[in-house]
Amino acid sequence: MFKNILKISFRNLLKNKAHAFTNVAGLAIGTSAAIVIYFIISYDLSFDTYHADTDRIFRLVQNETTNGELGYESGIPYPLRLKFAEEYPEVEALAYLDQNSGSLITIESDGNKVRYENDDVHLGFTMPSYFKIFKHEFLLGDAESLGTAGNVILSKRMAERFFGNYQDALGKVINYENAVDLTVTGVIANLPGNTDLPHEILIAFETGGSLRIWDSWTATSTSVQAFIKVKPQVDITRFEDKIINY
């Protein structure tokens, strides 16, 4: 019986080729579109999920009311970093990421200065605690070196771009914005493409502090952001209510 149904269906298709082609083409296009949409959504939802304990990682924001409408500002005042983690025992780690910077890097090679300034270079100032929040594999050096001004950690890709072999990078010097020399104290594995934090040049936060860091609680920039990792079992709703008027 099943064979008869197939035969009848096949004959009908031959008799109505145009109609059959339209149906098959529509089914193929619809299926292909659904598959493409699935992969796009899956990729978007995969961003930064490779970090450990993602349910405990948060970005601090400020409430901002404009024309009676509540909004959120990602910029955080510099002074907050000094006491916030101490005043709230729920916080396991706090780190600032200052992206308010240029990208001109100069390397001295064989007596010549080589300049690198590319839009695909993501650079930021941060602190050792950044690596307690976000997962990065260290190929050379360690995170604690960012506790000292003038130090810098590079991705493997950046180290190879600057020095050829990333294993030769430790102790080498790069110049930032014709203003300060930075010593390479660490190399991390290349970052995956599905991250909103694609920084491959991470400079010690206190570097150039007198020129970059201000003491005002009212002056903020969206490029200066703060991230926290709360301790296990912290009720995040109650914690939010607790810090809302900080």
Short mmCIF file of C-alpha atoms in Angstrom, two decimals:
data_model
loop_
_atom_site.label_atom_id
_atom_site.label_comp_id
_atom_site.label_asym_id
_atom_site.label_seq_id
_atom_site.Cartn_x
_atom_site.Cartn_y
_atom_site.Cartn_z
CA MET A 1 0.00 0.00 0.00
CA PHE A 2 2.83 2.36 0.86
CA LYS A 3 4.40 1.71 -2.55
CA ASN A 4 1.11 2.64 -4.23
CA ILE A 5 0.95 5.90 -2.31
CA LEU A 6 4.49 6.74 -3.42
CA LYS A 7 3.71 5.91 -7.04
CA ILE A 8 0.58 8.07 -7.02
CA SER A 9 2.45 10.93 -5.36
CA PHE A 10 5.29 10.69 -7.88
CA ARG A 11 2.87 10.69 -10.83
CA ASN A 12 1.09 13.74 -9.44
CA LEU A 13 4.41 15.52 -9.13
CA LEU A 14 5.22 14.78 -12.77
CA LYS A 15 1.84 16.02 -13.89
CA ASN A 16 2.20 19.29 -11.93
CA LYS A 17 5.93 20.06 -12.25
CA ALA A 18 5.64 23.80 -11.73
CA HIS A 19 3.53 23.39 -8.60
CA ALA A 20 5.83 20.66 -7.29
CA PHE A 21 8.95 22.77 -7.91
CA THR A 22 7.41 25.72 -6.07
CA ASN A 23 6.57 23.57 -3.05
CA VAL A 24 9.97 21.86 -2.90
CA ALA A 25 11.85 25.13 -3.38
CA GLY A 26 9.77 26.82 -0.69
CA LEU A 27 10.41 23.94 1.71
CA ALA A 28 14.16 24.03 0.99
CA ILE A 29 14.40 27.81 1.45
CA GLY A 30 12.33 27.72 4.65
CA THR A 31 14.41 24.89 6.13
CA SER A 32 17.68 26.61 5.18
CA ALA A 33 16.50 29.90 6.71
CA ALA A 34 15.50 28.14 9.93
CA ILE A 35 18.93 26.47 10.16
CA VAL A 36 20.76 29.78 9.56
CA ILE A 37 18.63 31.56 12.18
CA TYR A 38 19.30 28.74 14.65
CA PHE A 39 23.07 29.06 14.23
CA ILE A 40 22.97 32.87 14.49
CA ILE A 41 20.94 32.76 17.71
CA SER A 42 23.11 29.96 19.13
CA TYR A 43 26.25 32.00 18.41
CA ASP A 44 24.81 35.16 19.97
CA LEU A 45 23.77 33.27 23.10
CA SER A 46 27.22 31.69 23.40
CA PHE A 47 29.01 34.99 24.11
CA ASP A 48 31.21 34.78 27.21
CA THR A 49 29.59 31.54 28.37
CA TYR A 50 33.04 29.93 28.45
CA HIS A 51 33.89 31.79 31.64
CA ALA A 52 33.50 29.84 34.85
CA ASP A 53 30.63 30.76 37.22
CA THR A 54 28.91 33.06 34.72
CA ASP A 55 25.86 33.16 37.02
CA ARG A 56 28.00 35.01 39.58
CA ILE A 57 29.52 37.61 37.23
CA PHE A 58 27.88 41.03 36.88
CA ARG A 59 28.65 44.48 35.50
CA LEU A 60 27.92 47.41 37.79
CA VAL A 61 25.74 50.16 36.29
CA GLN A 62 24.27 53.45 37.47
CA ASN A 63 20.58 54.26 37.40
CA GLU A 64 19.92 57.37 35.36
CA THR A 65 16.62 59.20 34.94
CA THR A 66 16.19 61.31 31.81
CA ASN A 67 12.88 63.11 31.13
CA GLY A 68 11.20 60.92 33.72
CA GLU A 69 12.43 57.65 32.14
CA LEU A 70 14.72 55.28 34.02
CA GLY A 71 17.84 54.18 32.14
CA TYR A 72 21.17 52.62 32.95
CA GLU A 73 24.68 54.05 32.54
CA SER A 74 27.59 51.63 32.21
CA GLY A 75 30.20 54.21 33.23
CA ILE A 76 31.32 53.91 36.86
CA PRO A 77 33.17 56.60 38.90
CA TYR A 78 36.81 55.79 39.58
CA PRO A 79 36.58 56.22 43.40
CA LEU A 80 34.07 53.37 43.74
CA ARG A 81 36.88 50.81 43.28
CA LEU A 82 38.56 51.91 46.52
CA LYS A 83 35.91 50.75 49.02
CA PHE A 84 33.10 48.88 47.30
CA ALA A 85 34.45 45.34 47.70
CA GLU A 86 35.44 46.01 51.31
CA GLU A 87 32.03 47.39 52.25
CA TYR A 88 30.12 44.49 50.70
CA PRO A 89 31.33 41.07 51.87
CA GLU A 90 29.15 39.47 49.18
CA VAL A 91 31.76 40.49 46.59
CA GLU A 92 34.43 37.90 45.85
CA ALA A 93 36.29 40.05 43.30
CA LEU A 94 35.94 43.48 41.70
CA ALA A 95 37.82 44.72 38.65
CA TYR A 96 37.79 47.89 36.60
CA LEU A 97 38.32 47.91 32.85
CA ASP A 98 39.31 51.31 31.48
CA GLN A 99 38.96 51.30 27.69
CA ASN A 100 39.14 55.08 27.38
CA SER A 101 42.44 54.98 25.53
CA GLY A 102 44.25 55.05 22.20
CA SER A 103 45.83 52.12 20.47
CA LEU A 104 49.23 53.34 19.24
CA ILE A 105 51.93 50.84 20.16
CA THR A 106 55.58 51.33 19.17
CA ILE A 107 58.20 48.57 19.19
CA GLU A 108 61.93 49.06 18.76
CA SER A 109 63.33 46.40 16.44
CA ASP A 110 66.92 46.29 15.16
CA GLY A 111 67.34 49.94 16.01
CA ASN A 112 64.19 50.97 14.16
CA LYS A 113 60.84 51.99 15.61
CA VAL A 114 57.86 50.04 14.29
CA ARG A 115 54.42 51.55 14.89
CA TYR A 116 51.22 49.54 15.27
CA GLU A 117 47.85 51.26 15.27
CA ASN A 118 44.94 49.13 14.12
CA ASP A 119 41.22 49.18 14.70
CA ASP A 120 41.28 45.46 15.49
CA VAL A 121 43.53 45.99 18.51
CA HIS A 122 41.50 46.10 21.74
CA LEU A 123 43.36 47.63 24.66
CA GLY A 124 42.40 48.35 28.25
CA PHE A 125 43.73 49.17 31.71
CA THR A 126 42.82 46.65 34.37
CA MET A 127 43.97 44.91 37.55
CA PRO A 128 44.92 41.38 38.69
CA SER A 129 41.38 40.70 39.95
CA TYR A 130 40.17 40.86 36.33
CA PHE A 131 41.53 37.35 35.91
CA LYS A 132 39.69 36.15 39.02
CA ILE A 133 36.45 37.11 37.31
CA PHE A 134 37.13 36.21 33.68
CA LYS A 135 38.73 32.98 32.54
CA HIS A 136 42.03 33.33 30.67
CA GLU A 137 44.76 30.76 30.16
CA PHE A 138 48.23 32.09 30.98
CA LEU A 139 50.91 30.81 28.62
CA LEU A 140 53.61 32.92 30.28
CA GLY A 141 53.76 35.03 33.44
CA ASP A 142 50.88 35.61 35.84
CA ALA A 143 47.99 37.94 36.62
CA GLU A 144 49.54 39.44 39.76
CA SER A 145 52.08 41.34 37.67
CA LEU A 146 49.28 43.77 36.71
CA GLY A 147 49.39 45.04 40.27
CA THR A 148 52.48 47.05 39.33
CA ALA A 149 52.27 50.16 37.15
CA GLY A 150 54.11 49.90 33.85
CA ASN A 151 53.41 46.22 33.26
CA VAL A 152 51.37 44.78 30.41
CA ILE A 153 49.89 41.40 29.48
CA LEU A 154 49.47 40.49 25.82
CA SER A 155 47.47 37.87 23.98
CA LYS A 156 49.48 35.27 22.09
CA ARG A 157 48.40 36.91 18.83
CA MET A 158 49.67 40.32 19.90
CA ALA A 159 52.93 38.90 21.26
CA GLU A 160 53.57 37.14 17.95
CA ARG A 161 52.72 40.29 16.00
CA PHE A 162 55.17 42.36 18.03
CA PHE A 163 57.99 39.88 18.64
CA GLY A 164 57.57 36.98 16.21
CA ASN A 165 57.56 34.25 18.86
CA TYR A 166 55.33 34.71 21.88
CA GLN A 167 57.81 32.79 24.05
CA ASP A 168 60.30 35.63 23.55
CA ALA A 169 57.89 38.30 24.79
CA LEU A 170 58.52 38.27 28.55
CA GLY A 171 60.64 41.21 29.65
CA LYS A 172 60.35 42.97 26.30
CA VAL A 173 59.29 46.61 26.19
CA ILE A 174 56.53 48.24 24.14
CA ASN A 175 55.70 51.93 24.10
CA TYR A 176 52.11 53.11 24.50
CA GLU A 177 50.92 56.32 22.80
CA ASN A 178 54.47 57.78 22.74
CA ALA A 179 53.95 58.36 26.47
CA VAL A 180 54.99 55.37 28.55
CA ASP A 181 57.14 52.26 28.21
CA LEU A 182 55.46 49.02 29.23
CA THR A 183 57.18 45.79 30.22
CA VAL A 184 55.58 42.54 29.07
CA THR A 185 54.98 40.38 32.14
CA GLY A 186 52.48 37.86 30.78
CA VAL A 187 51.03 36.23 27.68
CA ILE A 188 47.52 34.75 27.59
CA ALA A 189 45.96 32.38 25.09
CA ASN A 190 44.11 33.95 22.17
CA LEU A 191 40.54 34.94 22.97
CA PRO A 192 37.60 33.25 21.23
CA GLY A 193 35.51 35.26 18.81
CA ASN A 194 32.36 35.01 20.95
CA THR A 195 33.32 37.53 23.61
CA ASP A 196 32.28 41.10 24.39
CA LEU A 197 35.66 41.63 26.09
CA PRO A 198 38.14 41.08 23.25
CA HIS A 199 41.03 42.91 24.91
CA GLU A 200 44.42 41.64 23.81
CA ILE A 201 46.59 44.31 25.42
CA LEU A 202 45.91 44.62 29.15
CA ILE A 203 47.88 47.33 30.94
CA ALA A 204 48.31 47.62 34.71
CA PHE A 205 45.48 49.85 35.94
CA GLU A 206 47.66 52.31 37.87
CA THR A 207 49.82 53.09 34.84
CA GLY A 208 49.63 56.81 34.10
CA GLY A 209 47.21 57.19 36.99
CA SER A 210 47.79 60.90 37.52
CA LEU A 211 46.77 61.58 33.92
CA ARG A 212 43.91 59.06 33.56
CA ILE A 213 42.27 58.57 36.92
CA TRP A 214 40.14 61.28 38.52
CA ASP A 215 38.73 61.45 42.04
CA SER A 216 35.30 62.84 41.19
CA TRP A 217 32.17 60.80 41.95
CA THR A 218 30.18 62.72 39.34
CA ALA A 219 32.52 62.39 36.34
CA THR A 220 32.02 59.13 34.47
CA SER A 221 32.75 57.63 31.08
CA THR A 222 31.05 54.65 29.46
CA SER A 223 34.55 53.40 28.65
CA VAL A 224 35.32 52.95 32.36
CA GLN A 225 33.38 49.92 33.56
CA ALA A 226 33.38 47.77 36.67
CA PHE A 227 32.73 44.05 36.96
CA ILE A 228 32.15 41.96 40.05
CA LYS A 229 31.97 38.30 40.92
CA VAL A 230 29.80 37.57 43.93
CA LYS A 231 30.38 34.75 46.34
CA PRO A 232 28.46 31.47 45.96
CA GLN A 233 24.93 31.39 47.37
CA VAL A 234 24.58 35.18 47.35
CA ASP A 235 20.96 36.21 46.75
CA ILE A 236 21.54 38.62 43.87
CA THR A 237 18.10 40.26 44.19
CA ARG A 238 18.72 41.14 47.83
CA PHE A 239 22.25 42.27 46.98
CA GLU A 240 20.91 44.57 44.26
CA ASP A 241 18.47 46.12 46.76
CA LYS A 242 21.34 46.55 49.21
CA ILE A 243 23.61 48.52 46.85
CA ILE A 244 20.94 50.49 44.97
CA ASN A 245 21.70 53.72 46.81
CA TYR A 246 25.46 53.32 47.11
#
